[in-house]
Amino acid sequence: MDMKLVEPLRDLYKDEVREVAGALGLPKEIQHRMPFPGPGLAVRVIGEVTPERIAVVREANAIVEEELVEAFAPWQCLAALVGLGTGVKGDVRLHGWIVSVRAVNSRDGMTADPLELPFETLARIAARCTAEIPGVARVVYDITPKPPATIEYE
């Protein structure tokens, strides 16, 4: 048999994993799907990880992906819970969560550039997050490239 041994798999970078997926004949939607952090959504919570905070991140991620994946095809997009801030809902001051949105393009995950998203898209994400997720007071957009930042907030 004419084979090439690829070991250990854990040492492969994301672009190499995609190459292996292509060689295995996996569908493009699997081969090119966005990376998901090995430790799960916990790396998108700054500070103590609680069921409430994971629920906020899960909902915010769903909104970000709904708004960005099909329309802009980012290499990766995500929402992270980065702390507490103030906002106003109705006539009441709210001390709630700050959600950071991140959307990048990359070839291999070693470097990444932020997507230049239309303001209307960012405003829609902010409006949805603050209206649909209880306790979210503020939404920010992270435009830091990698490096110096990482793609995830871990």
CSV table of N, CA and C in Angstrom, one decimal:
chain,number,residue,atom,x,y,z
A,1,MET,N,0.8,-1.2,0.0
A,1,MET,CA,0.0,0.0,0.0
A,1,MET,C,0.9,1.2,0.0
A,2,ASP,N,0.5,2.2,-0.8
A,2,ASP,CA,1.3,3.4,-0.9
A,2,ASP,C,0.6,4.4,0.1
A,3,MET,N,1.2,4.5,1.3
A,3,MET,CA,0.6,5.4,2.3
A,3,MET,C,1.6,6.3,2.9
A,4,LYS,N,1.1,7.4,3.5
A,4,LYS,CA,2.0,8.3,4.2
A,4,LYS,C,1.4,8.4,5.6
A,5,LEU,N,2.3,8.2,6.6
A,5,LEU,CA,1.9,8.3,8.0
A,5,LEU,C,1.9,9.7,8.4
A,6,VAL,N,0.8,10.1,9.0
A,6,VAL,CA,0.6,11.5,9.6
A,6,VAL,C,0.4,11.4,11.1
A,7,GLU,N,1.5,11.6,11.8
A,7,GLU,CA,1.5,11.5,13.3
A,7,GLU,C,2.3,12.5,13.9
A,8,PRO,N,2.1,12.9,15.1
A,8,PRO,CA,0.8,12.8,15.7
A,8,PRO,C,-0.2,13.9,15.2
A,9,LEU,N,-1.4,13.5,15.1
A,9,LEU,CA,-2.4,14.5,14.6
A,9,LEU,C,-2.5,15.7,15.4
A,10,ARG,N,-2.3,15.6,16.7
A,10,ARG,CA,-2.4,16.8,17.6
A,10,ARG,C,-1.4,17.9,17.2
A,11,ASP,N,-0.4,17.6,16.5
A,11,ASP,CA,0.6,18.6,16.1
A,11,ASP,C,0.3,19.3,14.8
A,12,LEU,N,-0.8,18.9,14.2
A,12,LEU,CA,-1.2,19.6,12.9
A,12,LEU,C,-1.8,21.0,13.2
A,13,TYR,N,-1.5,21.9,12.4
A,13,TYR,CA,-2.2,23.2,12.4
A,13,TYR,C,-3.5,23.1,11.7
A,14,LYS,N,-4.3,24.2,11.9
A,14,LYS,CA,-5.7,24.1,11.4
A,14,LYS,C,-5.7,24.0,9.9
A,15,ASP,N,-4.8,24.6,9.1
A,15,ASP,CA,-4.8,24.5,7.7
A,15,ASP,C,-4.4,23.1,7.3
A,16,GLU,N,-3.5,22.4,8.1
A,16,GLU,CA,-3.1,21.1,7.8
A,16,GLU,C,-4.3,20.1,8.1
A,17,VAL,N,-5.0,20.3,9.1
A,17,VAL,CA,-6.2,19.5,9.4
A,17,VAL,C,-7.2,19.6,8.3
A,18,ARG,N,-7.4,20.8,7.7
A,18,ARG,CA,-8.3,21.0,6.6
A,18,ARG,C,-7.8,20.2,5.4
A,19,GLU,N,-6.5,20.2,5.2
A,19,GLU,CA,-5.9,19.5,4.1
A,19,GLU,C,-6.2,18.0,4.2
A,20,VAL,N,-6.0,17.5,5.5
A,20,VAL,CA,-6.3,16.0,5.7
A,20,VAL,C,-7.8,15.8,5.5
A,21,ALA,N,-8.6,16.7,5.9
A,21,ALA,CA,-10.1,16.5,5.7
A,21,ALA,C,-10.4,16.4,4.2
A,22,GLY,N,-9.7,17.2,3.4
A,22,GLY,CA,-10.0,17.2,2.0
A,22,GLY,C,-9.5,15.9,1.4
A,23,ALA,N,-8.3,15.4,1.9
A,23,ALA,CA,-7.8,14.2,1.3
A,23,ALA,C,-8.7,13.0,1.7
A,24,LEU,N,-9.4,13.1,2.8
A,24,LEU,CA,-10.3,12.1,3.3
A,24,LEU,C,-11.6,12.1,2.5
A,25,GLY,N,-11.8,13.2,1.8
A,25,GLY,CA,-13.1,13.4,1.0
A,25,GLY,C,-14.2,13.9,1.8
A,26,LEU,N,-13.9,14.6,3.0
A,26,LEU,CA,-15.0,15.1,3.8
A,26,LEU,C,-15.7,16.3,3.0
A,27,PRO,N,-17.0,16.5,3.2
A,27,PRO,CA,-17.6,17.6,2.6
A,27,PRO,C,-17.0,19.0,2.9
A,28,LYS,N,-17.1,19.9,2.0
A,28,LYS,CA,-16.5,21.3,2.1
A,28,LYS,C,-17.0,21.9,3.4
A,29,GLU,N,-18.3,21.8,3.7
A,29,GLU,CA,-18.8,22.5,4.9
A,29,GLU,C,-18.2,21.9,6.2
A,30,ILE,N,-17.7,20.7,6.2
A,30,ILE,CA,-17.0,20.2,7.4
A,30,ILE,C,-15.6,20.6,7.3
A,31,GLN,N,-15.0,20.4,6.1
A,31,GLN,CA,-13.6,20.7,5.9
A,31,GLN,C,-13.2,22.2,6.2
A,32,HIS,N,-14.1,23.1,5.9
A,32,HIS,CA,-13.8,24.5,6.1
A,32,HIS,C,-14.6,25.2,7.2
A,33,ARG,N,-15.2,24.4,8.1
A,33,ARG,CA,-16.0,25.1,9.1
A,33,ARG,C,-15.1,25.8,10.1
A,34,MET,N,-15.7,26.7,10.8
A,34,MET,CA,-14.9,27.6,11.7
A,34,MET,C,-14.3,26.7,12.8
A,35,PRO,N,-13.1,27.0,13.3
A,35,PRO,CA,-12.6,26.3,14.4
A,35,PRO,C,-13.4,26.5,15.7
A,36,PHE,N,-13.5,25.5,16.5
A,36,PHE,CA,-14.2,25.7,17.8
A,36,PHE,C,-13.2,25.3,18.9
A,37,PRO,N,-13.1,26.1,19.9
A,37,PRO,CA,-12.0,25.9,20.9
A,37,PRO,C,-12.1,24.6,21.6
A,38,GLY,N,-11.0,23.9,21.7
A,38,GLY,CA,-11.0,22.6,22.4
A,38,GLY,C,-11.6,22.6,23.8
A,39,PRO,N,-11.3,23.6,24.6
A,39,PRO,CA,-11.9,23.7,25.9
A,39,PRO,C,-13.4,24.1,25.9
A,40,GLY,N,-13.9,24.4,24.8
A,40,GLY,CA,-15.3,24.8,24.7
A,40,GLY,C,-15.5,26.3,24.9
A,41,LEU,N,-16.8,26.6,25.2
A,41,LEU,CA,-17.1,28.1,25.4
A,41,LEU,C,-16.5,28.7,26.6
A,42,ALA,N,-15.9,27.9,27.5
A,42,ALA,CA,-15.3,28.4,28.7
A,42,ALA,C,-14.2,29.4,28.4
A,43,VAL,N,-13.5,29.2,27.2
A,43,VAL,CA,-12.4,30.1,26.9
A,43,VAL,C,-12.9,31.5,26.4
A,44,ARG,N,-14.2,31.6,26.2
A,44,ARG,CA,-14.8,32.8,25.8
A,44,ARG,C,-15.4,33.6,27.0
A,45,VAL,N,-15.1,33.1,28.2
A,45,VAL,CA,-15.6,33.8,29.4
A,45,VAL,C,-14.4,34.2,30.1
A,46,ILE,N,-14.2,35.6,30.3
A,46,ILE,CA,-13.1,36.1,31.1
A,46,ILE,C,-13.6,36.1,32.6
A,47,GLY,N,-12.8,35.5,33.4
A,47,GLY,CA,-13.1,35.4,34.8
A,47,GLY,C,-13.8,34.0,35.1
A,48,GLU,N,-14.5,34.0,36.2
A,48,GLU,CA,-15.2,32.8,36.7
A,48,GLU,C,-16.1,32.2,35.6
A,49,VAL,N,-16.0,31.0,35.4
A,49,VAL,CA,-16.9,30.3,34.4
A,49,VAL,C,-18.1,29.7,35.2
A,50,THR,N,-19.3,30.2,34.9
A,50,THR,CA,-20.5,29.7,35.6
A,50,THR,C,-21.5,29.3,34.5
A,51,PRO,N,-22.5,28.6,34.9
A,51,PRO,CA,-23.6,28.2,33.9
A,51,PRO,C,-24.3,29.4,33.3
A,52,GLU,N,-24.5,30.5,34.1
A,52,GLU,CA,-25.1,31.7,33.6
A,52,GLU,C,-24.2,32.4,32.5
A,53,ARG,N,-22.9,32.5,32.8
A,53,ARG,CA,-22.0,33.1,31.8
A,53,ARG,C,-21.9,32.3,30.6
A,54,ILE,N,-21.9,31.0,30.7
A,54,ILE,CA,-21.8,30.1,29.5
A,54,ILE,C,-23.1,30.3,28.7
A,55,ALA,N,-24.2,30.4,29.3
A,55,ALA,CA,-25.5,30.6,28.6
A,55,ALA,C,-25.5,31.9,27.8
A,56,VAL,N,-25.0,33.0,28.4
A,56,VAL,CA,-24.8,34.3,27.8
A,56,VAL,C,-23.9,34.2,26.5
A,57,VAL,N,-22.8,33.5,26.7
A,57,VAL,CA,-21.9,33.4,25.6
A,57,VAL,C,-22.5,32.5,24.5
A,58,ARG,N,-23.2,31.5,24.8
A,58,ARG,CA,-23.8,30.6,23.9
A,58,ARG,C,-24.8,31.4,23.0
A,59,GLU,N,-25.7,32.2,23.7
A,59,GLU,CA,-26.7,33.0,23.0
A,59,GLU,C,-26.0,34.0,22.1
A,60,ALA,N,-25.0,34.7,22.6
A,60,ALA,CA,-24.3,35.7,21.9
A,60,ALA,C,-23.6,35.1,20.6
A,61,ASN,N,-23.0,34.0,20.8
A,61,ASN,CA,-22.3,33.3,19.7
A,61,ASN,C,-23.3,33.0,18.6
A,62,ALA,N,-24.5,32.5,19.0
A,62,ALA,CA,-25.5,32.1,18.0
A,62,ALA,C,-25.9,33.4,17.2
A,63,ILE,N,-26.1,34.5,17.9
A,63,ILE,CA,-26.4,35.7,17.2
A,63,ILE,C,-25.3,36.1,16.2
A,64,VAL,N,-24.1,36.1,16.7
A,64,VAL,CA,-23.0,36.5,15.8
A,64,VAL,C,-22.9,35.6,14.6
A,65,GLU,N,-23.0,34.3,14.8
A,65,GLU,CA,-22.9,33.4,13.7
A,65,GLU,C,-24.0,33.6,12.7
A,66,GLU,N,-25.3,33.8,13.2
A,66,GLU,CA,-26.4,34.1,12.4
A,66,GLU,C,-26.2,35.3,11.5
A,67,GLU,N,-25.6,36.3,12.0
A,67,GLU,CA,-25.5,37.6,11.3
A,67,GLU,C,-24.2,37.6,10.4
A,68,LEU,N,-23.2,36.8,10.7
A,68,LEU,CA,-22.0,36.9,9.9
A,68,LEU,C,-21.6,35.8,9.0
A,69,VAL,N,-21.9,34.5,9.4
A,69,VAL,CA,-21.3,33.4,8.7
A,69,VAL,C,-21.7,33.4,7.2
A,70,GLU,N,-23.0,33.4,6.9
A,70,GLU,CA,-23.5,33.4,5.5
A,70,GLU,C,-23.2,34.6,4.8
A,71,ALA,N,-23.3,35.8,5.4
A,71,ALA,CA,-23.1,37.0,4.7
A,71,ALA,C,-21.7,37.4,4.4
A,72,PHE,N,-20.8,37.0,5.3
A,72,PHE,CA,-19.4,37.5,5.2
A,72,PHE,C,-18.3,36.4,5.2
A,73,ALA,N,-18.7,35.1,5.4
A,73,ALA,CA,-17.8,34.0,5.4
A,73,ALA,C,-16.5,34.2,6.1
A,74,PRO,N,-16.6,34.6,7.4
A,74,PRO,CA,-15.3,34.7,8.1
A,74,PRO,C,-14.6,33.4,8.3
A,75,TRP,N,-13.3,33.5,8.5
A,75,TRP,CA,-12.5,32.3,8.9
A,75,TRP,C,-13.0,31.8,10.2
A,76,GLN,N,-13.2,32.8,11.1
A,76,GLN,CA,-13.8,32.5,12.5
A,76,GLN,C,-14.5,33.8,13.0
A,77,CYS,N,-15.6,33.6,13.6
A,77,CYS,CA,-16.3,34.6,14.3
A,77,CYS,C,-16.8,34.1,15.7
A,78,LEU,N,-16.9,35.0,16.6
A,78,LEU,CA,-17.3,34.5,18.0
A,78,LEU,C,-17.7,35.7,18.8
A,79,ALA,N,-18.3,35.4,19.9
A,79,ALA,CA,-18.6,36.4,20.9
A,79,ALA,C,-18.0,35.9,22.2
A,80,ALA,N,-17.5,36.8,23.0
A,80,ALA,CA,-16.8,36.5,24.3
A,80,ALA,C,-17.4,37.4,25.4
A,81,LEU,N,-17.5,36.9,26.5
A,81,LEU,CA,-18.0,37.7,27.7
A,81,LEU,C,-16.8,38.2,28.4
A,82,VAL,N,-16.6,39.6,28.3
A,82,VAL,CA,-15.3,40.1,28.8
A,82,VAL,C,-15.4,40.9,30.1
A,83,GLY,N,-16.6,41.0,30.6
A,83,GLY,CA,-16.7,41.7,31.9
A,83,GLY,C,-18.0,42.3,32.1
A,84,LEU,N,-18.1,43.2,33.1
A,84,LEU,CA,-19.3,43.9,33.4
A,84,LEU,C,-19.2,45.4,33.1
A,85,GLY,N,-20.3,46.0,32.7
A,85,GLY,CA,-20.3,47.4,32.3
A,85,GLY,C,-21.7,48.0,32.6
A,86,THR,N,-21.9,49.2,32.2
A,86,THR,CA,-23.2,49.8,32.4
A,86,THR,C,-23.9,50.1,31.1
A,87,GLY,N,-25.2,50.1,31.2
A,87,GLY,CA,-26.0,50.4,30.1
A,87,GLY,C,-27.3,50.9,30.6
A,88,VAL,N,-28.3,51.1,29.7
A,88,VAL,CA,-29.6,51.6,30.1
A,88,VAL,C,-30.6,50.8,29.3
A,89,LYS,N,-31.6,50.2,30.0
A,89,LYS,CA,-32.8,49.6,29.4
A,89,LYS,C,-34.0,50.2,29.9
A,90,GLY,N,-34.7,50.8,28.9
A,90,GLY,CA,-35.9,51.7,29.4
A,90,GLY,C,-35.3,52.9,30.1
A,91,ASP,N,-35.8,53.2,31.3
A,91,ASP,CA,-35.4,54.3,32.0
A,91,ASP,C,-34.5,53.9,33.2
A,92,VAL,N,-34.0,52.6,33.1
A,92,VAL,CA,-33.3,52.1,34.3
A,92,VAL,C,-31.8,51.8,33.9
A,93,ARG,N,-30.9,52.2,34.7
A,93,ARG,CA,-29.5,51.9,34.5
A,93,ARG,C,-29.3,50.5,34.7
A,94,LEU,N,-28.5,49.8,33.9
A,94,LEU,CA,-28.3,48.4,33.9
A,94,LEU,C,-26.8,48.2,34.1
A,95,HIS,N,-26.4,47.4,35.1
A,95,HIS,CA,-25.0,46.9,35.3
A,95,HIS,C,-25.1,45.5,34.8
A,96,GLY,N,-24.5,45.3,33.6
A,96,GLY,CA,-24.6,44.0,33.0
A,96,GLY,C,-23.3,43.6,32.2
A,97,TRP,N,-23.5,42.6,31.4
A,97,TRP,CA,-22.3,42.0,30.7
A,97,TRP,C,-21.9,42.8,29.5
A,98,ILE,N,-20.6,42.8,29.3
A,98,ILE,CA,-20.0,43.3,28.1
A,98,ILE,C,-19.7,42.1,27.2
A,99,VAL,N,-20.2,42.1,26.0
A,99,VAL,CA,-20.0,41.1,25.0
A,99,VAL,C,-19.0,41.7,23.9
A,100,SER,N,-17.9,41.0,23.7
A,100,SER,CA,-17.0,41.4,22.6
A,100,SER,C,-17.2,40.5,21.4
A,101,VAL,N,-17.4,41.1,20.3
A,101,VAL,CA,-17.6,40.3,19.0
A,101,VAL,C,-16.2,40.3,18.3
A,102,ARG,N,-15.9,39.2,17.7
A,102,ARG,CA,-14.6,39.1,17.0
A,102,ARG,C,-14.9,38.3,15.7
A,103,ALA,N,-14.4,38.9,14.6
A,103,ALA,CA,-14.6,38.2,13.3
A,103,ALA,C,-13.3,38.4,12.5
A,104,VAL,N,-12.7,37.3,12.1
A,104,VAL,CA,-11.4,37.4,11.4
A,104,VAL,C,-11.3,36.6,10.2
A,105,ASN,N,-10.3,36.9,9.3
A,105,ASN,CA,-10.0,36.1,8.2
A,105,ASN,C,-8.5,35.6,8.5
A,106,SER,N,-8.2,34.4,8.1
A,106,SER,CA,-6.9,33.8,8.3
A,106,SER,C,-6.7,32.7,7.2
A,107,ARG,N,-5.5,32.4,7.0
A,107,ARG,CA,-5.2,31.2,6.2
A,107,ARG,C,-4.9,30.0,7.0
A,108,ASP,N,-4.2,30.2,8.1
A,108,ASP,CA,-3.8,29.0,8.9
A,108,ASP,C,-4.0,29.2,10.4
A,109,GLY,N,-4.6,30.3,10.9
A,109,GLY,CA,-4.7,30.5,12.3
A,109,GLY,C,-3.5,31.1,13.0
A,110,MET,N,-2.4,31.1,12.3
A,110,MET,CA,-1.2,31.7,12.9
A,110,MET,C,-1.2,33.2,12.9
A,111,THR,N,-1.8,33.8,11.9
A,111,THR,CA,-2.0,35.2,11.9
A,111,THR,C,-3.5,35.4,11.5
A,112,ALA,N,-4.1,36.6,11.8
A,112,ALA,CA,-5.5,36.8,11.4
A,112,ALA,C,-5.7,38.3,11.4
A,113,ASP,N,-6.5,38.7,10.4
A,113,ASP,CA,-6.9,40.1,10.3
A,113,ASP,C,-8.4,40.3,10.6
A,114,PRO,N,-8.8,41.3,11.3
A,114,PRO,CA,-10.2,41.5,11.5
A,114,PRO,C,-11.0,41.8,10.3
A,115,LEU,N,-12.2,41.4,10.2
A,115,LEU,CA,-13.1,41.7,9.1
A,115,LEU,C,-13.6,43.2,9.2
A,116,GLU,N,-13.6,43.9,8.1
A,116,GLU,CA,-14.1,45.3,8.2
A,116,GLU,C,-15.6,45.1,7.9
A,117,LEU,N,-16.4,45.0,9.0
A,117,LEU,CA,-17.8,44.8,8.8
A,117,LEU,C,-18.6,46.1,8.7
A,118,PRO,N,-19.7,46.1,8.0
A,118,PRO,CA,-20.5,47.4,7.9
A,118,PRO,C,-21.0,47.7,9.2
A,119,PHE,N,-21.1,49.0,9.5
A,119,PHE,CA,-21.6,49.5,10.8
A,119,PHE,C,-23.0,49.0,11.0
A,120,GLU,N,-23.8,48.9,9.9
A,120,GLU,CA,-25.2,48.4,10.1
A,120,GLU,C,-25.3,47.0,10.6
A,121,THR,N,-24.3,46.2,10.2
A,121,THR,CA,-24.2,44.8,10.7
A,121,THR,C,-23.9,44.8,12.2
A,122,LEU,N,-22.9,45.6,12.5
A,122,LEU,CA,-22.4,45.7,13.9
A,122,LEU,C,-23.6,46.2,14.8
A,123,ALA,N,-24.3,47.2,14.3
A,123,ALA,CA,-25.4,47.8,15.1
A,123,ALA,C,-26.5,46.7,15.3
A,124,ARG,N,-26.8,45.9,14.3
A,124,ARG,CA,-27.8,44.9,14.4
A,124,ARG,C,-27.4,43.8,15.4
A,125,ILE,N,-26.1,43.4,15.4
A,125,ILE,CA,-25.6,42.5,16.4
A,125,ILE,C,-25.8,43.1,17.8
A,126,ALA,N,-25.4,44.3,18.0
A,126,ALA,CA,-25.5,45.0,19.3
A,126,ALA,C,-26.9,45.0,19.7
A,127,ALA,N,-27.8,45.4,18.8
A,127,ALA,CA,-29.2,45.6,19.2
A,127,ALA,C,-29.8,44.2,19.6
A,128,ARG,N,-29.5,43.2,18.8
A,128,ARG,CA,-30.0,41.8,19.1
A,128,ARG,C,-29.4,41.3,20.4
A,129,CYS,N,-28.1,41.5,20.7
A,129,CYS,CA,-27.6,41.0,21.9
A,129,CYS,C,-28.2,41.7,23.1
A,130,THR,N,-28.3,43.0,23.1
A,130,THR,CA,-28.8,43.7,24.2
A,130,THR,C,-30.3,43.5,24.4
A,131,ALA,N,-31.1,43.2,23.3
A,131,ALA,CA,-32.5,43.0,23.5
A,131,ALA,C,-32.8,41.5,23.8
A,132,GLU,N,-32.1,40.6,23.2
A,132,GLU,CA,-32.5,39.2,23.3
A,132,GLU,C,-31.8,38.4,24.4
A,133,ILE,N,-30.7,39.0,25.0
A,133,ILE,CA,-30.0,38.3,26.0
A,133,ILE,C,-30.1,39.1,27.3
A,134,PRO,N,-30.8,38.5,28.3
A,134,PRO,CA,-31.0,39.3,29.6
A,134,PRO,C,-29.6,39.5,30.2
A,135,GLY,N,-29.4,40.8,30.7
A,135,GLY,CA,-28.2,41.1,31.4
A,135,GLY,C,-27.1,41.6,30.5
A,136,VAL,N,-27.2,41.7,29.2
A,136,VAL,CA,-26.2,42.2,28.3
A,136,VAL,C,-26.4,43.7,28.2
A,137,ALA,N,-25.4,44.5,28.7
A,137,ALA,CA,-25.5,45.9,28.7
A,137,ALA,C,-24.7,46.6,27.6
A,138,ARG,N,-23.8,45.9,27.0
A,138,ARG,CA,-22.9,46.6,26.0
A,138,ARG,C,-22.3,45.5,25.1
A,139,VAL,N,-22.1,46.0,23.8
A,139,VAL,CA,-21.4,45.1,22.8
A,139,VAL,C,-20.3,45.9,22.2
A,140,VAL,N,-19.1,45.3,22.1
A,140,VAL,CA,-18.0,46.0,21.4
A,140,VAL,C,-17.5,45.1,20.3
A,141,TYR,N,-16.8,45.7,19.4
A,141,TYR,CA,-16.2,44.9,18.3
A,141,TYR,C,-14.7,45.0,18.4
A,142,ASP,N,-14.0,43.8,18.4
A,142,ASP,CA,-12.6,43.7,18.6
A,142,ASP,C,-11.9,43.7,17.2
A,143,ILE,N,-11.1,44.7,16.9
A,143,ILE,CA,-10.5,44.9,15.6
A,143,ILE,C,-9.0,44.6,15.7
A,144,THR,N,-8.5,44.0,16.8
A,144,THR,CA,-7.1,43.7,16.9
A,144,THR,C,-6.6,42.5,16.1
A,145,PRO,N,-5.6,42.7,15.3
A,145,PRO,CA,-5.1,41.5,14.5
A,145,PRO,C,-4.4,40.5,15.4
A,146,LYS,N,-4.1,39.4,14.8
A,146,LYS,CA,-3.2,38.4,15.4
A,146,LYS,C,-2.0,38.3,14.6
A,147,PRO,N,-0.8,38.4,15.2
A,147,PRO,CA,-0.5,39.1,16.5
A,147,PRO,C,-0.8,40.6,16.5
A,148,PRO,N,-0.9,41.2,17.6
A,148,PRO,CA,-0.5,40.9,18.9
A,148,PRO,C,-1.6,40.1,19.7
A,149,ALA,N,-2.8,40.2,19.3
A,149,ALA,CA,-3.9,39.4,20.0
A,149,ALA,C,-3.9,38.0,19.5
A,150,THR,N,-4.7,37.2,20.2
A,150,THR,CA,-5.0,35.8,19.8
A,150,THR,C,-6.4,35.9,19.2
A,151,ILE,N,-6.8,34.9,18.5
A,151,ILE,CA,-8.2,34.9,18.0
A,151,ILE,C,-9.2,34.7,19.1
A,152,GLU,N,-9.0,33.7,19.9
A,152,GLU,CA,-9.9,33.5,21.1
A,152,GLU,C,-9.4,34.4,22.2
A,153,TYR,N,-10.2,34.4,23.3
A,153,TYR,CA,-9.8,35.2,24.5
A,153,TYR,C,-9.2,34.4,25.6
A,154,GLU,N,-8.7,33.2,25.3
A,154,GLU,CA,-8.2,32.4,26.4
A,154,GLU,C,-6.9,32.9,26.9
